[in-house]
Amino acid sequence: MEPQRRPGGRSARVREAVLDATAAELAEHGYPGLTVEAVAQRAGVHKTTVYRRWRGPEGLVADALDRASEQSWPIPDTGSLRGDLRALTELLRTGFTDPESGSVATAFVAAGMQHPDAAAALRAFYAARHREAAVLVERAVARGELAPVPDPVEIIRFALAPVFHRLFVTHEPVTAADARRAADAAVTVATAARD
Amino acid sequence: MEPQRRPGGRSARVREAVLDATAAELAEHGYPGLTVEAVAQRAGVHKTTVYRRWRGPEGLVADALDRASEQSWPIPDTGSLRGDLRALTELLRTGFTDPESGSVATAFVAAGMQHPDAAAALRAFYAARHREAAVLVERAVARGELAPVPDPVEIIRFALAPVFHRLFVTHEPVTAADARRAADAAVTVATAARD
């Protein structure tokens, strides 16, 4: 029996290879060093294939972020809002400071500051992530741990923002205690909020 | 009588001209487009002068941030912590979204993601700004409006972080209501904190 053809077939395999190569190149050289030639060579495809489908580095980054949007964040389920938000901010912290995954994730954020297409892709990416993570707040409300809050996504933003602020604006170190404090502050805000 | 020579004299005037030119070039072309040649030409100095003293774009950005550190943020004094923090986050929001000042400020933040020297300069810049702004929290404590908090700077970070997060990570719009909500959340955290 023939192996069933996946949706997209060869085209989908080319996309996987090209976007994997994009991530690897970003990790090594950052956004300013991302070239279609290097991505094509690493992916083992002709550079005209890459130019035709992705146009340039900004198209590659935008599609790599689109692909990342299709994957989910692991959403913690510790039984309490505090535990869940602490797990979430710690995942964010370690994700960006991990020597392997961190440089790709950092390159995505940097790309957003350098090209409007990447910024638009990041906006869609984080909107999807925030909606997913808002379930932590909704679960706490459903458990009766928390009164209904007007905007669950805003609680997620408050938890994550201080970690991102240290990483990408003030360039301060981010310790596990910093990540925990950000989560705890968001719990305080959620508890004080009234629908 | 001879006019008194200011400290640095010609050297200080050259620095002013070169750093003004750096800011103007950053506003027009961003960090990736910043060149010693263009800065020297705009400042009306020879490019070897710029190379000798600042070495390259990263040295120019670091010194421009050093100069910015010497100037103070306007620190609001509205009579209440909520009023002060709301004024502070609104200043931040409008400072980055203003068509004139915003592009230079944005270019500084972007530079921090692209070069370690710029990142170190931003870290020192924001450390100075946070210390200055922490006086808002200390004044609220002195007025008896707020119980002493363990770390006044952390309250400033909580107020500013959600604005920066929207501006430079998620690339969402930042409305006056968003800035106000960030300030109010920081007040909630400050009120709940116990020394």
Coordinates of C-alpha atoms in Angstrom, one line a residue:
Chain A
M1 CA 0.0 0.0 0.0
E2 CA 1.2 3.5 -0.9
P3 CA 2.0 5.7 2.1
Q4 CA -0.8 8.2 2.4
R5 CA 0.2 11.6 1.0
R6 CA 0.2 14.3 3.7
P7 CA -1.7 17.5 2.9
G8 CA 0.6 19.7 0.8
G9 CA 3.0 16.8 0.1
R10 CA 6.4 17.9 -1.3
S11 CA 5.4 21.5 -0.9
A12 CA 4.8 21.0 2.9
R13 CA 8.1 19.1 3.2
V14 CA 9.9 22.0 1.5
R15 CA 8.3 24.4 3.9
E16 CA 9.3 22.4 6.9
A17 CA 12.9 22.2 5.7
V18 CA 13.1 25.9 4.8
L19 CA 11.5 27.0 8.1
D20 CA 13.8 24.7 10.1
A21 CA 16.7 26.2 8.3
T22 CA 15.4 29.7 9.0
A23 CA 15.3 29.0 12.7
A24 CA 18.8 27.6 12.7
E25 CA 20.1 30.6 10.7
L26 CA 18.4 33.0 13.1
A27 CA 19.9 31.2 16.1
E28 CA 23.4 31.5 14.6
H29 CA 23.3 34.9 12.9
G30 CA 20.3 36.8 14.2
Y31 CA 17.8 38.6 12.0
P32 CA 20.3 41.1 10.4
G33 CA 22.4 38.1 9.3
L34 CA 19.5 36.1 7.8
T35 CA 19.9 35.6 4.0
V36 CA 17.8 33.7 1.5
E37 CA 21.0 32.1 0.1
A38 CA 22.1 30.6 3.5
V39 CA 18.6 29.4 4.2
A40 CA 18.3 27.7 0.8
Q41 CA 21.7 26.1 1.1
R42 CA 21.0 24.8 4.6
A43 CA 17.5 23.5 3.5
G44 CA 18.9 21.8 0.4
V45 CA 16.6 23.7 -2.0
H46 CA 17.3 26.1 -4.8
K47 CA 17.3 29.8 -3.8
T48 CA 14.8 30.7 -6.5
T49 CA 12.3 28.4 -4.7
V50 CA 12.8 30.4 -1.5
Y51 CA 12.6 33.8 -3.3
R52 CA 9.4 32.7 -5.1
R53 CA 7.6 31.5 -2.1
W54 CA 8.9 33.7 0.8
R55 CA 10.3 36.8 -1.1
G56 CA 13.0 37.5 1.5
P57 CA 14.1 37.3 5.2
E58 CA 10.9 39.1 6.4
G59 CA 8.7 36.6 4.6
L60 CA 10.7 33.7 6.1
V61 CA 10.4 35.1 9.6
A62 CA 6.7 35.8 9.2
D63 CA 6.0 32.2 8.0
A64 CA 8.3 30.7 10.8
L65 CA 6.2 32.6 13.3
D66 CA 3.0 31.4 11.6
R67 CA 4.2 27.8 11.9
A68 CA 5.1 28.4 15.6
S69 CA 1.5 29.8 16.1
E70 CA 0.1 26.4 15.1
Q71 CA 2.0 24.7 17.9
S72 CA 0.6 25.2 21.5
W73 CA 2.4 26.5 24.6
P74 CA 2.3 23.8 27.3
I75 CA -0.5 25.2 29.5
P76 CA 0.3 24.4 33.2
D77 CA -2.4 22.8 35.3
T78 CA -1.2 22.8 38.9
G79 CA -4.6 23.3 40.6
S80 CA -4.1 26.9 41.6
L81 CA -3.9 30.2 39.7
R82 CA -0.7 31.1 41.5
G83 CA 0.9 27.8 40.7
D84 CA -0.2 28.0 37.1
L85 CA 1.0 31.6 36.5
R86 CA 4.3 30.8 38.3
A87 CA 4.8 27.8 36.0
L88 CA 3.9 30.0 32.9
T89 CA 6.4 32.8 33.8
E90 CA 9.1 30.2 34.6
L91 CA 8.5 28.6 31.2
L92 CA 8.9 31.9 29.5
R93 CA 12.0 32.7 31.4
T94 CA 13.7 29.4 30.7
G95 CA 12.5 29.4 27.1
F96 CA 14.3 32.6 26.4
T97 CA 17.4 32.0 28.5
D98 CA 18.0 28.3 27.4
P99 CA 21.2 28.2 25.3
E100 CA 19.5 26.2 22.5
S101 CA 15.9 27.5 22.1
G102 CA 16.7 30.9 23.5
S103 CA 18.6 32.3 20.6
V104 CA 15.8 31.5 18.1
A105 CA 13.1 32.9 20.3
T106 CA 15.2 36.1 20.9
A107 CA 15.9 36.5 17.2
F108 CA 12.1 36.4 16.5
V109 CA 11.5 39.2 19.0
A110 CA 14.4 41.2 17.6
A111 CA 13.0 40.7 14.0
G112 CA 9.8 42.3 15.2
M113 CA 11.7 45.5 16.0
Q114 CA 13.3 45.6 12.6
H115 CA 10.5 44.8 10.1
P116 CA 6.8 45.5 10.1
D117 CA 6.0 42.0 8.6
A118 CA 7.7 40.3 11.5
A119 CA 6.0 42.7 13.9
A120 CA 2.6 41.7 12.4
A121 CA 3.5 38.0 12.6
L122 CA 4.6 38.4 16.3
R123 CA 1.3 40.2 17.1
A124 CA -0.7 37.3 15.7
F125 CA 1.6 34.8 17.4
Y126 CA 1.2 36.4 20.9
A127 CA -2.5 37.0 20.5
A128 CA -2.9 33.2 19.9
R129 CA -0.6 32.4 22.9
H130 CA -2.4 34.8 25.2
R131 CA -5.8 33.4 24.3
E132 CA -4.6 29.9 25.1
A133 CA -3.0 31.0 28.4
A134 CA -6.2 32.8 29.5
V135 CA -7.7 29.4 30.2
L136 CA -5.6 29.4 33.4
V137 CA -7.6 32.4 34.6
E138 CA -10.9 31.0 33.4
R139 CA -10.2 27.7 35.2
A140 CA -9.6 29.6 38.4
V141 CA -12.9 31.4 38.0
A142 CA -14.6 28.0 37.2
R143 CA -13.1 26.5 40.4
G144 CA -14.5 29.4 42.4
E145 CA -10.9 30.4 43.4
L146 CA -11.3 33.8 41.7
A147 CA -14.3 36.1 41.1
P148 CA -14.9 36.7 37.3
V149 CA -12.4 39.2 35.9
P150 CA -13.3 41.6 33.1
D151 CA -10.4 40.5 30.8
P152 CA -8.6 37.2 31.5
V153 CA -6.0 38.0 28.7
E154 CA -5.0 41.1 30.6
I155 CA -4.0 39.0 33.6
I156 CA -1.7 36.9 31.4
R157 CA -0.2 40.1 29.9
F158 CA 0.5 41.4 33.5
A159 CA 2.2 38.1 34.4
L160 CA 4.4 38.0 31.3
A161 CA 5.3 41.6 30.8
P162 CA 7.8 42.1 33.6
V163 CA 9.8 39.1 32.3
F164 CA 9.9 40.4 28.8
H165 CA 10.7 43.9 30.1
R166 CA 13.8 42.6 31.8
L167 CA 14.8 40.4 28.9
F168 CA 14.4 42.9 26.0
V169 CA 14.2 46.5 27.3
T170 CA 16.3 46.9 30.5
H171 CA 18.5 43.9 29.8
E172 CA 18.6 42.9 33.5
P173 CA 19.1 39.3 34.5
V174 CA 15.8 37.4 35.0
T175 CA 16.0 35.1 38.0
A176 CA 13.5 32.4 39.0
A177 CA 12.5 34.8 41.8
D178 CA 11.8 37.6 39.3
A179 CA 9.6 35.3 37.3
R180 CA 7.7 34.2 40.4
R181 CA 7.2 37.8 41.6
A182 CA 5.7 38.7 38.2
A183 CA 3.3 35.8 38.5
D184 CA 2.4 36.7 42.1
A185 CA 1.8 40.3 41.1
A186 CA -0.7 39.2 38.4
V187 CA -2.5 37.0 41.0
T188 CA -2.8 40.1 43.2
V189 CA -4.2 42.1 40.3
A190 CA -6.6 39.3 39.3
T191 CA -7.8 39.0 42.9
A192 CA -8.5 42.7 43.2
A193 CA -10.2 42.9 39.8
R194 CA -14.0 43.0 39.8
D195 CA -16.0 42.2 36.7
Chain B
M1 CA 37.3 89.3 29.8
E2 CA 37.6 86.0 28.0
P3 CA 34.5 83.8 28.1
Q4 CA 35.1 81.0 30.6
R5 CA 35.9 77.7 28.9
R6 CA 33.3 75.1 29.6
P7 CA 34.5 71.7 30.9
G8 CA 35.7 69.9 27.8
G9 CA 35.5 72.9 25.6
R10 CA 35.7 72.0 21.9
S11 CA 35.7 68.3 22.7
A12 CA 32.4 68.7 24.5
R13 CA 30.9 70.6 21.6
V14 CA 32.1 67.9 19.2
R15 CA 30.4 65.3 21.4
E16 CA 27.1 67.3 21.4
A17 CA 27.2 67.6 17.6
V18 CA 28.1 64.0 17.1
L19 CA 25.5 62.6 19.5
D20 CA 22.8 64.9 18.1
A21 CA 23.7 63.6 14.6
T22 CA 23.5 60.0 16.0
A23 CA 20.0 60.6 17.3
A24 CA 18.9 62.1 14.0
E25 CA 20.4 59.2 12.0
L26 CA 18.8 56.7 14.3
A27 CA 15.5 58.3 13.8
E28 CA 15.8 58.3 10.1
H29 CA 17.5 54.9 9.4
G30 CA 17.3 52.9 12.6
Y31 CA 20.2 51.0 14.2
P32 CA 21.0 48.8 11.2
G33 CA 21.4 51.9 9.0
L34 CA 23.6 53.8 11.4
T35 CA 27.0 54.5 9.9
V36 CA 30.0 56.5 11.1
E37 CA 30.3 58.3 7.8
A38 CA 26.7 59.6 7.8
V39 CA 27.0 60.7 11.5
A40 CA 30.3 62.5 10.8
Q41 CA 28.9 64.3 7.7
R42 CA 25.8 65.4 9.6
A43 CA 27.8 66.6 12.6
G44 CA 30.3 68.4 10.3
V45 CA 33.3 66.6 11.7
H46 CA 35.9 64.4 10.0
K47 CA 35.0 60.7 10.1
T48 CA 38.4 59.8 11.6
T49 CA 37.4 61.9 14.6
V50 CA 34.3 59.8 15.1
Y51 CA 36.2 56.5 14.6
R52 CA 38.9 57.5 17.0
R53 CA 36.6 58.5 19.8
W54 CA 33.5 56.2 19.3
R55 CA 35.0 53.3 17.2
G56 CA 31.6 52.5 15.5
P57 CA 27.8 52.6 15.6
E58 CA 27.7 50.6 18.9
G59 CA 30.0 53.1 20.6
L60 CA 27.9 56.0 19.3
V61 CA 24.7 54.5 20.6
A62 CA 26.2 53.7 24.0
D63 CA 27.5 57.3 24.4
A64 CA 24.1 58.7 23.2
L65 CA 22.4 56.6 26.0
D66 CA 25.0 57.8 28.5
R67 CA 24.2 61.4 27.6
A68 CA 20.5 60.6 27.9
S69 CA 21.1 59.1 31.3
E70 CA 22.5 62.5 32.5
Q71 CA 19.1 64.1 31.7
S72 CA 16.2 63.4 34.1
W73 CA 12.7 62.1 33.3
P74 CA 10.1 64.6 34.4
I75 CA 8.9 63.0 37.6
P76 CA 5.2 63.7 38.1
D77 CA 3.9 65.0 41.4
T78 CA 0.1 64.9 41.4
G79 CA -0.4 64.2 45.1
S80 CA -1.4 60.6 44.8
L81 CA 0.5 57.4 43.9
R82 CA -2.2 56.5 41.4
G83 CA -2.0 59.9 39.7
D84 CA 1.8 59.9 39.6
L85 CA 2.0 56.4 38.1
R86 CA -0.7 57.2 35.6
A87 CA 1.2 60.3 34.6
L88 CA 4.4 58.2 34.3
T89 CA 3.0 55.4 32.1
E90 CA 1.3 58.1 29.9
L91 CA 4.6 59.9 29.5
L92 CA 6.2 56.6 28.5
R93 CA 3.4 55.8 26.0
T94 CA 3.4 59.2 24.4
G95 CA 7.2 59.4 24.4
F96 CA 7.5 56.2 22.3
T97 CA 4.5 56.9 20.0
D98 CA 5.3 60.6 19.4
P99 CA 6.2 60.9 15.7
E100 CA 9.3 63.0 16.5
S101 CA 10.8 61.6 19.7
G102 CA 9.4 58.1 19.3
S103 CA 11.6 57.0 16.5
V104 CA 14.8 57.8 18.3
A105 CA 13.6 56.2 21.5
T106 CA 12.5 53.1 19.6
A107 CA 15.8 52.9 17.8
F108 CA 17.6 52.9 21.1
V109 CA 15.5 49.9 22.3
A110 CA 16.1 48.1 19.0
A111 CA 19.8 48.7 19.2
G112 CA 19.9 47.0 22.6
M113 CA 18.6 43.8 20.9
Q114 CA 21.4 44.0 18.3
H115 CA 24.6 44.8 20.2
P116 CA 25.8 43.9 23.7
D117 CA 27.3 47.4 24.2
A118 CA 24.0 49.0 23.5
A119 CA 22.3 46.5 25.8
A120 CA 24.7 47.4 28.6
A121 CA 24.1 51.1 28.0
L122 CA 20.3 50.6 28.1
R123 CA 20.6 48.6 31.3
A124 CA 22.5 51.5 33.0
F125 CA 20.0 54.1 31.5
Y126 CA 16.9 52.3 32.8
A127 CA 18.5 51.6 36.2
A128 CA 19.0 55.4 36.6
R129 CA 15.5 56.1 35.4
H130 CA 13.9 53.5 37.7
R131 CA 15.8 54.9 40.7
E132 CA 14.5 58.4 39.9
A133 CA 11.0 57.2 39.4
A134 CA 11.0 55.2 42.7
V135 CA 10.7 58.5 44.5
L136 CA 7.0 58.4 43.5
V137 CA 6.6 55.3 45.7
E138 CA 8.8 56.7 48.5
R139 CA 6.7 59.9 48.6
A140 CA 3.5 57.9 48.9
V141 CA 5.0 56.0 51.8
A142 CA 6.2 59.3 53.4
R143 CA 2.6 60.8 53.0
G144 CA 1.2 57.7 54.8
E145 CA -0.8 56.8 51.7
L146 CA 1.1 53.5 51.4
A147 CA 2.7 51.1 53.8
P148 CA 6.4 50.7 53.3
V149 CA 7.1 48.4 50.3
P150 CA 10.1 46.1 50.2
D151 CA 11.3 47.3 46.7
P152 CA 10.0 50.6 45.4
V153 CA 11.8 50.1 42.0
E154 CA 9.9 46.9 41.5
I155 CA 6.6 48.9 41.6
I156 CA 8.0 51.2 38.9
R157 CA 8.9 48.1 36.8
F158 CA 5.4 46.7 37.2
A159 CA 3.9 50.0 36.0
L160 CA 6.1 50.4 32.9
A161 CA 6.5 46.7 31.8
P162 CA 3.0 46.3 30.3
V163 CA 3.5 49.4 28.1
F164 CA 6.9 48.2 26.9
H165 CA 5.5 44.7 26.3
R166 CA 2.8 46.0 24.0
L167 CA 5.2 48.4 22.2
F168 CA 8.1 46.0 21.6
V169 CA 7.1 42.4 22.0
T170 CA 3.5 41.9 21.1
H171 CA 3.3 45.0 18.8
E172 CA -0.2 45.7 20.0
P173 CA -1.5 49.3 20.0
V174 CA -1.0 51.1 23.4
T175 CA -4.0 53.3 24.2
A176 CA -4.2 55.8 27.1
A177 CA -6.5 53.3 28.8
D178 CA -3.9 50.6 28.5
A179 CA -1.3 52.9 30.1
R180 CA -3.7 53.8 32.9
R181 CA -4.6 50.2 33.5
A182 CA -0.8 49.3 33.9
A183 CA -0.4 52.1 36.4
D184 CA -3.5 51.0 38.3
A185 CA -2.3 47.4 38.5
A186 CA 1.0 48.6 39.9
V187 CA -0.9 50.6 42.6
T188 CA -2.8 47.4 43.5
V189 CA 0.5 45.5 43.8
A190 CA 2.0 48.2 45.9
T191 CA -1.0 48.4 48.2
A192 CA -1.0 44.6 48.7
A193 CA 2.8 44.5 49.3
R194 CA 4.0 44.3 52.8
D195 CA 7.5 45.2 53.9

